XYZ file of C-alpha atoms in Angstrom:
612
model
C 31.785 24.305 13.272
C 31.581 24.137 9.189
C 31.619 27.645 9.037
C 34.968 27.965 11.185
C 36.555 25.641 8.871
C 35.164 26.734 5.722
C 38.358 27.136 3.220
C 41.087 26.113 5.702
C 43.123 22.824 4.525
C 43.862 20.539 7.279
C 42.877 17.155 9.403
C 40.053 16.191 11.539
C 39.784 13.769 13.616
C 35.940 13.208 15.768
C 35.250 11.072 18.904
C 39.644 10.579 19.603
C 39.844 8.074 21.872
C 42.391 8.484 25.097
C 42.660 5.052 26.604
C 44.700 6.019 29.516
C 41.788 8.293 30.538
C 38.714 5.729 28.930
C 37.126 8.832 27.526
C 36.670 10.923 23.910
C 38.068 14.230 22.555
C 35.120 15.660 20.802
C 37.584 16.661 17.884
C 41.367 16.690 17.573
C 42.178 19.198 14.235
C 45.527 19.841 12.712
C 45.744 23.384 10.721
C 49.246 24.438 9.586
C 51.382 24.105 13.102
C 48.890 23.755 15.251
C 46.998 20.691 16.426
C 43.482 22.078 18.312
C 41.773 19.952 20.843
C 38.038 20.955 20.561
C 35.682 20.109 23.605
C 31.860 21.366 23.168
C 29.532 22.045 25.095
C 26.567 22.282 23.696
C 23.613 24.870 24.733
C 26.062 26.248 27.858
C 26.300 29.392 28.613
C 29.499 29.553 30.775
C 32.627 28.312 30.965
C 32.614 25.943 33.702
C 35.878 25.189 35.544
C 35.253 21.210 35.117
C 34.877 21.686 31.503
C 38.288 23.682 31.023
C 40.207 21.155 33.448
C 38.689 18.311 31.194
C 39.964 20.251 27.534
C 43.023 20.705 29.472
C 43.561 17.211 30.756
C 42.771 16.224 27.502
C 45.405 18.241 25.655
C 48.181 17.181 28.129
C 47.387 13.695 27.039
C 48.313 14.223 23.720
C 51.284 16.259 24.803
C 52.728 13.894 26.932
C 51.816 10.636 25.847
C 51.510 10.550 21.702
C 55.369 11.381 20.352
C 54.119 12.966 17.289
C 52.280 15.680 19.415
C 55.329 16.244 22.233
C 56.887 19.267 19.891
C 53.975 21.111 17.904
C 51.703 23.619 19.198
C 48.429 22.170 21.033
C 45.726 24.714 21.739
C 42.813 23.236 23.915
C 39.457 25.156 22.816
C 36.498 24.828 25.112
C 33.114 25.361 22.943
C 30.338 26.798 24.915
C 27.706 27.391 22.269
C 25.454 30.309 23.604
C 28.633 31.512 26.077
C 29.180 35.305 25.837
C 32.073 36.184 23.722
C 35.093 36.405 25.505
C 38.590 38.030 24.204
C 41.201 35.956 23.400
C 44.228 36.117 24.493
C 47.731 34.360 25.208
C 49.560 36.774 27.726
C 51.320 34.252 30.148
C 49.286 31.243 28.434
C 52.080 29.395 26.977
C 53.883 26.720 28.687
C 57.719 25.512 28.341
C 56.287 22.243 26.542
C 54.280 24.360 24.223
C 51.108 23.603 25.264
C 48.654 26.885 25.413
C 46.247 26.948 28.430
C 42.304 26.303 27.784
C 40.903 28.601 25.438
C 37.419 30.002 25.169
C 35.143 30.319 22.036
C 31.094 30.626 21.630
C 29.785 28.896 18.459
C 30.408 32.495 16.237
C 33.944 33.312 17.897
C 35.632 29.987 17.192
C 36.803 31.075 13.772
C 38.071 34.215 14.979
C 40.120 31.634 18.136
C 41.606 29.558 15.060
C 42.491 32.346 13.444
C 44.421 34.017 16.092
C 46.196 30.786 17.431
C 47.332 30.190 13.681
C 48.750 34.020 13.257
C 50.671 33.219 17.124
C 52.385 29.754 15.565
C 53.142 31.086 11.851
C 56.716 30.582 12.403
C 56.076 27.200 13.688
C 57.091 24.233 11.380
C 53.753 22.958 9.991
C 52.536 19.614 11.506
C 52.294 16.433 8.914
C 48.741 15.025 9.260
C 49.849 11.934 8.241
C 53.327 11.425 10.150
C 50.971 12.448 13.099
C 48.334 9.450 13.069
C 51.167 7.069 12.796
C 52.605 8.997 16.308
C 53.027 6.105 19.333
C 50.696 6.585 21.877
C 52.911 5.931 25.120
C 50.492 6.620 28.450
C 51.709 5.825 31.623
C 48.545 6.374 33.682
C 48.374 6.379 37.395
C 47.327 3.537 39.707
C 43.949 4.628 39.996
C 43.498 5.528 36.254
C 44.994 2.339 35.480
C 42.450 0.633 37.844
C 39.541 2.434 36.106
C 40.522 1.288 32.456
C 41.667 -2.491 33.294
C 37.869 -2.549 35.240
C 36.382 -1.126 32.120
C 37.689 -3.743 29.939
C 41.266 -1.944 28.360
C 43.936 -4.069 28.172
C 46.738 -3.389 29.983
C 48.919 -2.923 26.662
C 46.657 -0.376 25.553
C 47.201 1.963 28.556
C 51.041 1.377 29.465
C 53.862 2.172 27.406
C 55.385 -0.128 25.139
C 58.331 1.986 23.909
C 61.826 0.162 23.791
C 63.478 1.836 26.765
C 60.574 0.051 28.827
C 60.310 -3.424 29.998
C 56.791 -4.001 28.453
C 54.280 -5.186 31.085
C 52.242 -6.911 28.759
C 55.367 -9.339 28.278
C 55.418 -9.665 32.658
C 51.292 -10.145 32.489
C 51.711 -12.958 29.849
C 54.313 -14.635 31.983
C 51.940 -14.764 34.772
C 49.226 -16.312 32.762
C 50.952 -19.038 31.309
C 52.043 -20.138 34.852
C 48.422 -19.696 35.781
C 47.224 -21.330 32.627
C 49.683 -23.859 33.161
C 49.131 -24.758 37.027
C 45.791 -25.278 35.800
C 45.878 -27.492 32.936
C 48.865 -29.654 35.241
C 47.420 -29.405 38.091
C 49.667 -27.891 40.287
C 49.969 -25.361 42.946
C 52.291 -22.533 42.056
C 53.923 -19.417 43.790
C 55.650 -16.861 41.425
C 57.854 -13.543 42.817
C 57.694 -10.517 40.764
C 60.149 -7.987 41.384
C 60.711 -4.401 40.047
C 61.782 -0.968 41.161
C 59.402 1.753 42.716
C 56.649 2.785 40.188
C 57.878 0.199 37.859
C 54.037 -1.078 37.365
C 53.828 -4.404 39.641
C 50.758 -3.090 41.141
C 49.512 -2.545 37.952
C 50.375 -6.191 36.124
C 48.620 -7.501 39.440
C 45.090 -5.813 38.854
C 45.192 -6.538 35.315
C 45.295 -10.534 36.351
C 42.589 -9.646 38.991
C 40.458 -7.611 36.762
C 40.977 -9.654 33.718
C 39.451 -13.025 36.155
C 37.520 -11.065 38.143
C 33.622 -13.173 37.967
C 33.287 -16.276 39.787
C 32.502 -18.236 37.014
C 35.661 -17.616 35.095
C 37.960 -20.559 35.811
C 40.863 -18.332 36.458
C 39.196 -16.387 38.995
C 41.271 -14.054 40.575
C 41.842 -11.684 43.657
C 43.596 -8.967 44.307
C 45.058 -8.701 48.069
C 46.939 -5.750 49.888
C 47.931 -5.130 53.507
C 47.743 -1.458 52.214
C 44.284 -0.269 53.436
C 44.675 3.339 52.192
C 45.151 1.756 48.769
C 42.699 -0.937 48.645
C 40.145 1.759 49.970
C 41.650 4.099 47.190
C 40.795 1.869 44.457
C 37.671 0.480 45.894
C 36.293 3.537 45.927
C 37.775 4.986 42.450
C 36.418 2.240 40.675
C 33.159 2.618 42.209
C 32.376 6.408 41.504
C 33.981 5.447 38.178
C 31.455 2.556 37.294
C 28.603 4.594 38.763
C 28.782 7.335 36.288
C 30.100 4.712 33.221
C 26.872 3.023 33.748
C 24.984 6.861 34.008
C 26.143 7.816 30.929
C 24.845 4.115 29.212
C 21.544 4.867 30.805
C 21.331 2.746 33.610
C 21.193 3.655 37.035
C 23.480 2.128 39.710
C 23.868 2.946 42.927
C 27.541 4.517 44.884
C 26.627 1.347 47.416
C 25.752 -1.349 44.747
C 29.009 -0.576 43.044
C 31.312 -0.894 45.951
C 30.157 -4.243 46.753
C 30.452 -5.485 43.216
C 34.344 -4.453 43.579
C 35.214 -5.435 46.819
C 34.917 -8.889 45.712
C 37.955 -8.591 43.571
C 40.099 -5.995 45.800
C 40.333 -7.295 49.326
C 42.158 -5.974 52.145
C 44.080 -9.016 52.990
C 42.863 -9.041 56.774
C 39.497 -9.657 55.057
C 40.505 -12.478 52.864
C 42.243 -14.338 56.211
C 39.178 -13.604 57.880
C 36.917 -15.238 55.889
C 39.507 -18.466 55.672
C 39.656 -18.629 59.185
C 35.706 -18.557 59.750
C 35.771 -21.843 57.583
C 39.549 -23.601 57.986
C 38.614 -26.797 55.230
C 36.997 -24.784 52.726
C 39.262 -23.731 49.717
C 38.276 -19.872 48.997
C 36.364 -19.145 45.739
C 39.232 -17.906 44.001
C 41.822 -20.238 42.173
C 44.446 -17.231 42.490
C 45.720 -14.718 45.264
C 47.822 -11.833 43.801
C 49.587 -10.487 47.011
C 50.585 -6.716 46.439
C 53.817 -5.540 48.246
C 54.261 -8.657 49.454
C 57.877 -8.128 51.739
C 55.297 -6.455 54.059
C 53.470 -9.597 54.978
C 53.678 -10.207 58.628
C 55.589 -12.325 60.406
C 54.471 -14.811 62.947
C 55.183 -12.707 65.894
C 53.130 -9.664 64.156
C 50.414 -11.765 63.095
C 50.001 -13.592 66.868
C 49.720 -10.265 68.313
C 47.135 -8.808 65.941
C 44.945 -11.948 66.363
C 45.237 -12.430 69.526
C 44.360 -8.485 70.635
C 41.994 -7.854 67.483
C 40.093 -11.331 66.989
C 40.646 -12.927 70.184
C 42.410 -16.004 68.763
C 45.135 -17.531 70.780
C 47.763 -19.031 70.129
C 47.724 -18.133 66.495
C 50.849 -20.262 65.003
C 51.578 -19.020 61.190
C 52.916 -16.529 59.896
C 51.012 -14.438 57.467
C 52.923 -16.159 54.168
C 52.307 -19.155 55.447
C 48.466 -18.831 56.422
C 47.725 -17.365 53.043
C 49.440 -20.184 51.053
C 47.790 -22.502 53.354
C 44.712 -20.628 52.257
C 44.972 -21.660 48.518
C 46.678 -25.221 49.192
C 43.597 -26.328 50.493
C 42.312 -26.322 46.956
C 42.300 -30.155 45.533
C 43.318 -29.886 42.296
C 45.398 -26.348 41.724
C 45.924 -23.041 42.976
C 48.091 -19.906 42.189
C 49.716 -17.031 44.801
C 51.280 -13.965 42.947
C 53.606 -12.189 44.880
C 54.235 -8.810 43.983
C 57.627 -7.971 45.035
C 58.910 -4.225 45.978
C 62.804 -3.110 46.965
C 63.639 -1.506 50.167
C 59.756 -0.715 50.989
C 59.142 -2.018 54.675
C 58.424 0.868 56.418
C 56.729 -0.343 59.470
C 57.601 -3.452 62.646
C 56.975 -6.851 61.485
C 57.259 -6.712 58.178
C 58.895 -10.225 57.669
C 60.326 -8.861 54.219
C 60.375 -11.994 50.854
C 62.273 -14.563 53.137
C 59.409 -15.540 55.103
C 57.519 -16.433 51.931
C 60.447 -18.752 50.666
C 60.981 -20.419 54.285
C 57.405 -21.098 54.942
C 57.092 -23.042 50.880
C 60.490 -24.762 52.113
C 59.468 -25.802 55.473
C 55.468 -26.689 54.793
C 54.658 -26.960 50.755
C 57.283 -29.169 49.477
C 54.958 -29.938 46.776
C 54.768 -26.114 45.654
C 56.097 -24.832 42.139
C 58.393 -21.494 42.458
C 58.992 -19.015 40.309
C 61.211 -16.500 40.560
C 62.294 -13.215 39.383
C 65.602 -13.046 38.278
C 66.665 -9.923 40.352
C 65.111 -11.855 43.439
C 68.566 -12.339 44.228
C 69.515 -8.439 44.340
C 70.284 -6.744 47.951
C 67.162 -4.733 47.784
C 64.847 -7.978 48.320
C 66.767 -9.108 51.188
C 66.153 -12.668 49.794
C 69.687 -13.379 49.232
C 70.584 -15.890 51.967
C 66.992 -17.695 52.066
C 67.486 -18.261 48.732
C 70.380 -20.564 48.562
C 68.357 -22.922 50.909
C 66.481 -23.855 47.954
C 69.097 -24.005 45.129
C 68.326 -27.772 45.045
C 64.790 -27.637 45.545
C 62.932 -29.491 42.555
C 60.428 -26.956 40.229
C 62.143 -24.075 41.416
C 62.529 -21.565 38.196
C 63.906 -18.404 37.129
C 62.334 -16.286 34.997
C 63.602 -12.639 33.303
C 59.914 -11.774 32.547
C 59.221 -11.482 35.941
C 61.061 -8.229 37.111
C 60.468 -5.268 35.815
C 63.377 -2.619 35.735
C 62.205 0.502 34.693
C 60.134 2.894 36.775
C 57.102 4.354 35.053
C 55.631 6.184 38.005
C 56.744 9.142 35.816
C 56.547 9.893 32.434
C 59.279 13.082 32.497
C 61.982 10.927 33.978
C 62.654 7.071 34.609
C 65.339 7.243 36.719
C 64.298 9.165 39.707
C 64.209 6.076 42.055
C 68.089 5.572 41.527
C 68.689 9.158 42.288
C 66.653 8.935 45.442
C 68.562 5.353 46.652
C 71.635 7.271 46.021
C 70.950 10.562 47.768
C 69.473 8.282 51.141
C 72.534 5.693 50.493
C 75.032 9.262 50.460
C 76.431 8.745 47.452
C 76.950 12.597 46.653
C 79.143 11.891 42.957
C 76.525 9.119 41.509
C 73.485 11.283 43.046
C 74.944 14.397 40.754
C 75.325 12.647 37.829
C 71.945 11.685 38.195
C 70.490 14.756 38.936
C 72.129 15.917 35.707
C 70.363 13.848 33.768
C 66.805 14.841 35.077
C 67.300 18.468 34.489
C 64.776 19.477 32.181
C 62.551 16.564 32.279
C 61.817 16.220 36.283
C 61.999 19.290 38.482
C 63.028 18.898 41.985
C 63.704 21.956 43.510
C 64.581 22.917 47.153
C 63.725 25.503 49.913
C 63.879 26.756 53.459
C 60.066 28.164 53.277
C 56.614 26.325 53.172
C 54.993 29.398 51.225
C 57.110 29.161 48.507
C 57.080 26.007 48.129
C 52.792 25.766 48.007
C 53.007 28.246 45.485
C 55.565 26.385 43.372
C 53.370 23.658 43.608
C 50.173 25.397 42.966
C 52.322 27.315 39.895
C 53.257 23.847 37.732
C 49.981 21.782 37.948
C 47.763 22.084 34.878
C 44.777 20.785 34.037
C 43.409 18.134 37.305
C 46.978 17.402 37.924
C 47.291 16.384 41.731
C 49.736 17.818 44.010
C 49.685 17.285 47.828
C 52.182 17.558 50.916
C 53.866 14.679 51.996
C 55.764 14.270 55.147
C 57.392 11.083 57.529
C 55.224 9.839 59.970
C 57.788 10.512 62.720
C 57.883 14.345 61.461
C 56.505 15.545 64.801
C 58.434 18.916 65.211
C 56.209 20.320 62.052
C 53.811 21.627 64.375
C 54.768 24.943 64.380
C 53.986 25.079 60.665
C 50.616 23.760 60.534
C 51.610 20.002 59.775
C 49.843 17.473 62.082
C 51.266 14.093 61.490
C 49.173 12.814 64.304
C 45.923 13.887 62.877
C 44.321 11.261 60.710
C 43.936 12.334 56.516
C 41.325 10.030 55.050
C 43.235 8.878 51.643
C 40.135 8.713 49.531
C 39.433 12.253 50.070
C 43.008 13.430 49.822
C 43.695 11.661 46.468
C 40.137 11.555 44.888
C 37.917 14.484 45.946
C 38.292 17.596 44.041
C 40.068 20.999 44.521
C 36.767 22.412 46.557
C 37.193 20.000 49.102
C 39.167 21.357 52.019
C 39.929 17.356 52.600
C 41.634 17.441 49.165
C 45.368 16.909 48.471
C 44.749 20.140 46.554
C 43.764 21.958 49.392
C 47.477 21.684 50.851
C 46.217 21.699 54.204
C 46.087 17.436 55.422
C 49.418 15.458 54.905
C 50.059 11.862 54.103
C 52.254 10.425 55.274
C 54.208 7.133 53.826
C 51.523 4.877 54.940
C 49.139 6.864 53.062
C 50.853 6.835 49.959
C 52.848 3.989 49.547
C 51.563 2.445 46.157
C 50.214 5.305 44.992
C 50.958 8.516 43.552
C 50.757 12.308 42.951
C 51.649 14.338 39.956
C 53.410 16.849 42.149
C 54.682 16.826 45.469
C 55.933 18.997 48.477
C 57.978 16.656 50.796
C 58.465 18.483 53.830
C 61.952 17.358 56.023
C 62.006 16.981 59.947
C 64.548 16.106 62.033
C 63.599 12.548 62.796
C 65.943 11.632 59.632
C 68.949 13.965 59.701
C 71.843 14.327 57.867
C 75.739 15.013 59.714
C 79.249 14.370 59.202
C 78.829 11.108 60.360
C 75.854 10.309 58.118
C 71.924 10.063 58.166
C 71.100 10.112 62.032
C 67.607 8.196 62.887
C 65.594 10.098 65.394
C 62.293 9.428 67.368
C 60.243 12.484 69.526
C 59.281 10.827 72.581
C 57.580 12.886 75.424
C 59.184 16.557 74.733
C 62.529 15.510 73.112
C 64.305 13.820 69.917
C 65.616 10.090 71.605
C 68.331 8.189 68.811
C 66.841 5.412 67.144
C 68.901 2.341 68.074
C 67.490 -0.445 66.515
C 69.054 -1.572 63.198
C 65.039 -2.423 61.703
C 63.726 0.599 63.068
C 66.540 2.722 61.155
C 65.648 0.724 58.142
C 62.189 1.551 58.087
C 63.141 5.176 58.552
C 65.076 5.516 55.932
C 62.847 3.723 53.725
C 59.896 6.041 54.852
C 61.859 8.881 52.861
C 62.501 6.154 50.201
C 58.954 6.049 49.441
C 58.019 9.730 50.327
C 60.755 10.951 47.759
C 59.434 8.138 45.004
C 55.818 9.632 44.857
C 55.388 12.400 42.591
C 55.065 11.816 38.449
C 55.866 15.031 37.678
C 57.860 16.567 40.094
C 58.849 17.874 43.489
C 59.753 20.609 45.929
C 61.700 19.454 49.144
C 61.283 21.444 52.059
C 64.116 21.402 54.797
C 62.856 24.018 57.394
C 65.293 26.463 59.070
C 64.403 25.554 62.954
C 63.908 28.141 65.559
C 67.012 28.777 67.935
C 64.728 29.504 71.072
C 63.102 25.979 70.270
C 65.357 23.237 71.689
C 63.365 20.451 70.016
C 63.768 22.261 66.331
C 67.599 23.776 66.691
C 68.954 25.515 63.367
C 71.402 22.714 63.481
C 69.485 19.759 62.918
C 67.830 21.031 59.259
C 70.682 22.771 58.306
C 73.338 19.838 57.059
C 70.640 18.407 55.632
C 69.609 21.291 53.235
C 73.575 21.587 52.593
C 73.522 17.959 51.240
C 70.784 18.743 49.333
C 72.402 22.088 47.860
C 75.620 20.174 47.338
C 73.965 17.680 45.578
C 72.613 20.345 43.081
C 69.047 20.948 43.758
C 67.795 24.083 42.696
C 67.220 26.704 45.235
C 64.043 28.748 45.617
């Protein structure tokens, strides 16, 4: 390394920390216009495809997250000391961003790599050393690389971004404490309602209370509840790899099975938390507070009576899910805390009692309760409008700003893709151009007739361990014919956590999720692929269900709702990107006619959606 940088003037930076990622660059160096991100590996003799994905991932890090590094050149370099010399070159190996892909270099050739990326960027403005430490760092990680750093200890201003166009979550996570802090030190049991848009980080200000209160000694201790299983088992099982090889690397040995059962204390499917209540109906549960994720899809009492009565054999069961759970924590004698984490236009499935359950059951049964509420509570989306008013005179009812969160962070390239997708499923065709407009450059979303091209766009614009995956509507049952099973089971920790050699990958383009998969969590890049359950006409969106051997019209206002939703939070998934695919049908197929994909991919081309 000293020889390669014997007489060049520049910066060097050793051990750079990434916090969205928890881990170290081995050396960040500026030299003229170039900033190099140096990974070694010492004594290898190959190039190993994890090492190059990891110099790569670390390099779009810098490029996408640190402002002073968005414009120069960044060269990843992967050091494998006694590797083979390899040539160098950069046919093809520059991106639009200006990020080169991984380059190689032995221990003697990395001199010779320098030199050759510096003669490539010579008319490149030179990059200030100094104006570059004082660059912003502005991550916005994913849920499960969130997960990882708030369980390591990060804070969860370290890995979000803090920039002025976002609402800062640290500001919504210190709201939530000082009602917790506060319930405590009164003595008072407290409900709070925090709203925000799709990807706007409420799942993430919920595990940072949970993770932050997570030992049963600490006396906020916390838990973090979801009727999502594919999530909870998604994080449950992140965090556990995650702390298996953390504790590895420390020199301790833990086991895959001794680390899942210290985190599924903390992240509970909520069936598992009722469960244990109901086994004991006096006992308060250890925890002093119950953060609720996506809480409009609690269940209401009809849903809840069924499941108990055909899953646990319990009669007769009277509450409603709200109303059990708060029942839950009000057994506690001296003070208790529910966090409900709020989404818009999310239920996607049959009794899904949506926020109004949650304000009805504290009305009718926990008089006593404090609420507060998000400001945009109020807004059409929550369908908490009417409920509302039946507690404008309620006493300790407050309003708080801090609580909603308006900006979605899901992805970094563009924040408003969640208002282009409400207005593309609402049929706004103006409002969704103008918004389109505004993406162009920053958020791809690109449209075709064919599956092919549309795997190999994917395939084409991930770098580095970027995920992609295909995506599709539960009811998207005429797929078939193009190798999409929407009946056949994908097992979400495999699809969003196992590598790109597992054929059970996302990577692997091969198993779908669907919206129940995927709802509150994400891909970098996605392929949503369009069936004629949810099709557009003249008239509108029409809502369609194959029963038997034929498309049968939805009816049901609730069942329409949760259709269109269903593409809501298909269409909100991807960080980076998407391709749409709206198939062309097959004429001699009655139950895929030409006619029912092909207004649909009109409204799409009309809207302006570029056409591979």
């Amino acid at each position: 390394m000293k020889a390669a940088l014997d007489g060049r003037e520049g910066f060097i930076s050793f051990e750079y920390f990434i916090p969205r990622m928890g881990k170290r660059v081995d050396i960040v160096l500026i030299i003229g216009a170039v900033i190099f991100v140096l990974e070694f590996k010492v004594d290898e003799k190959e190039f190993s495809a994890a090492a190059l994905e990891q110099v790569w991932d670390y390099a779009l890090d810098l490029k996408n997250f640190h402002q002073t590094s968005h414009k120069p050149l960044v060269a990843p370099v992967l050091i494998a000391t006694k590797a083979p010399s390899v040539e160098c070159s950069f046919s093809g190996k520059l991106d639009r961003d200006n990020l080169l892909h991984p380059l190689c270099s032995n221990a003697m050739s990395l001199a010779e790599v320098i030199d050759l990326v510096l003669s490539f960027a010579q008319n490149e403005p030179e990059v200030d050393p100094l104006n570059w430490q004082m660059g912003r760092y502005s991550p916005t990680p994913t849920i499960v690389e969130a997960a990882q750093a708030l369980y390591s200890g990060h804070s969860v201003d370290a890995i979000s971004r803090n920039d002025a166009s976002a609402i800062n979550l640290t500001s919504t996570s210190e709201a939530i404490s000082r009602i917790i802090e506060d319930s405590e030190k009164r003595h008072l049991k407290s409900i709070c309602f925090v709203t925000g848009v799709p990807g706007a980080g409420k799942t993430l200000v919920g595990l940072n209370t949970a993770t932050k209160h997570r030992h049963e000694k600490d006396r906020f201790h916390s838990v973090f509840l979801s009727g999502n299983d594919p999530l909870v088992r998604v994080l449950r099982e992140a965090l556990a790899r995650d702390h298996v090889v953390n504790e590895g690397t420390s020199g301790r040995k833990l086991t895959r099975g001794d680390a899942r059962r210290k985190v599924k204390s903390f992240i509970q499917n909520v069936h598992e938390f009722r469960d244990e209540c109901l086994r004991d109906s006096a006992r308060p549960p250890v925890e002093h507070v119950a953060i609720f994720d996506e809480a409009q899809r609690a269940w209401n009492q009809e849903q809840t009576a069924s499941f108990m009565q055909q899953k646990k054999s319990v009669s007769d069961f009277g509450d409603s899910e709200p109303k059990f759970l708060i029942s839950c924590l009000d057994r506690h004698p001296d003070w208790a805390v529910v966090v409900c984490l709020v989404g818009g236009g999310q239920e996607i499935n049959r009794g899904e009692a949506g926020i109004s359950e949650w304000i009805e059951s504290l009305e009718e049964h926990f008089p006593e309760w404090h609420i507060h509420i998000s400001s945009k509570l109020t807004d059409e989306e929550y369908g908490a409008g009417r409920v509302l008013k039946t507690i404008e005179f309620r006493p300790h009812v407050y309003t708080n700003d801090a609580l909603h969160l308006s900006v979605s962070m899901r992805s970094f390239r563009a924040e408003n893709v969640s208002e282009l997708v409400k207005q593309l499923l609402d049929l706004d065709l103006a409002s969704s151009q103008d918004s389109l407009s505004k993406l162009q450059h920053k958020y791809p979303i690109v449209i075709t007739r064919d599956l092919t091209n549309a795997k190999q766009w994917l395939r084409a614009q991930a770098r580095g361990s970027e995920r992609y995956g295909m995506l599709v509507s539960s009811q998207a049952e005429r797929l078939r014919p193009h190798a999409i099973f929407v009946k056949s089971p994908v097992d979400p920790v495999h699809w969003f956590l196992d590598g790109r050699d597992d054929v059970r990958s996302s990577y692997y383009l091969e198993d779908v999720a669907t919206e129940f998969q995927v709802q509150g969590l994400e891909v970098d890049w996605a392929c949503v692929t369009w069936d004629a359950d949810f099709r557009h006409s003249h008239a509108g969106w029409g809502h369609w269900s194959f029963v038997g051997s034929r498309w049968s019209a939805i009816r049901k206002e609730d069942r329409k709702a949760y259709l269109k939703n269903a593409y809501r939070v298909l269409l909100t998934r991807a960080r980076q990107g998407m391709v749409i695919v709206v198939p062309h049908g097959d004429s001699d197929d009655p139950t895929r006619k030409p006619e029912y994909y092909d207004s649909t991919f009109s409204y799409f081309r009309e809207i302006g959606f570029e056409v591979i």
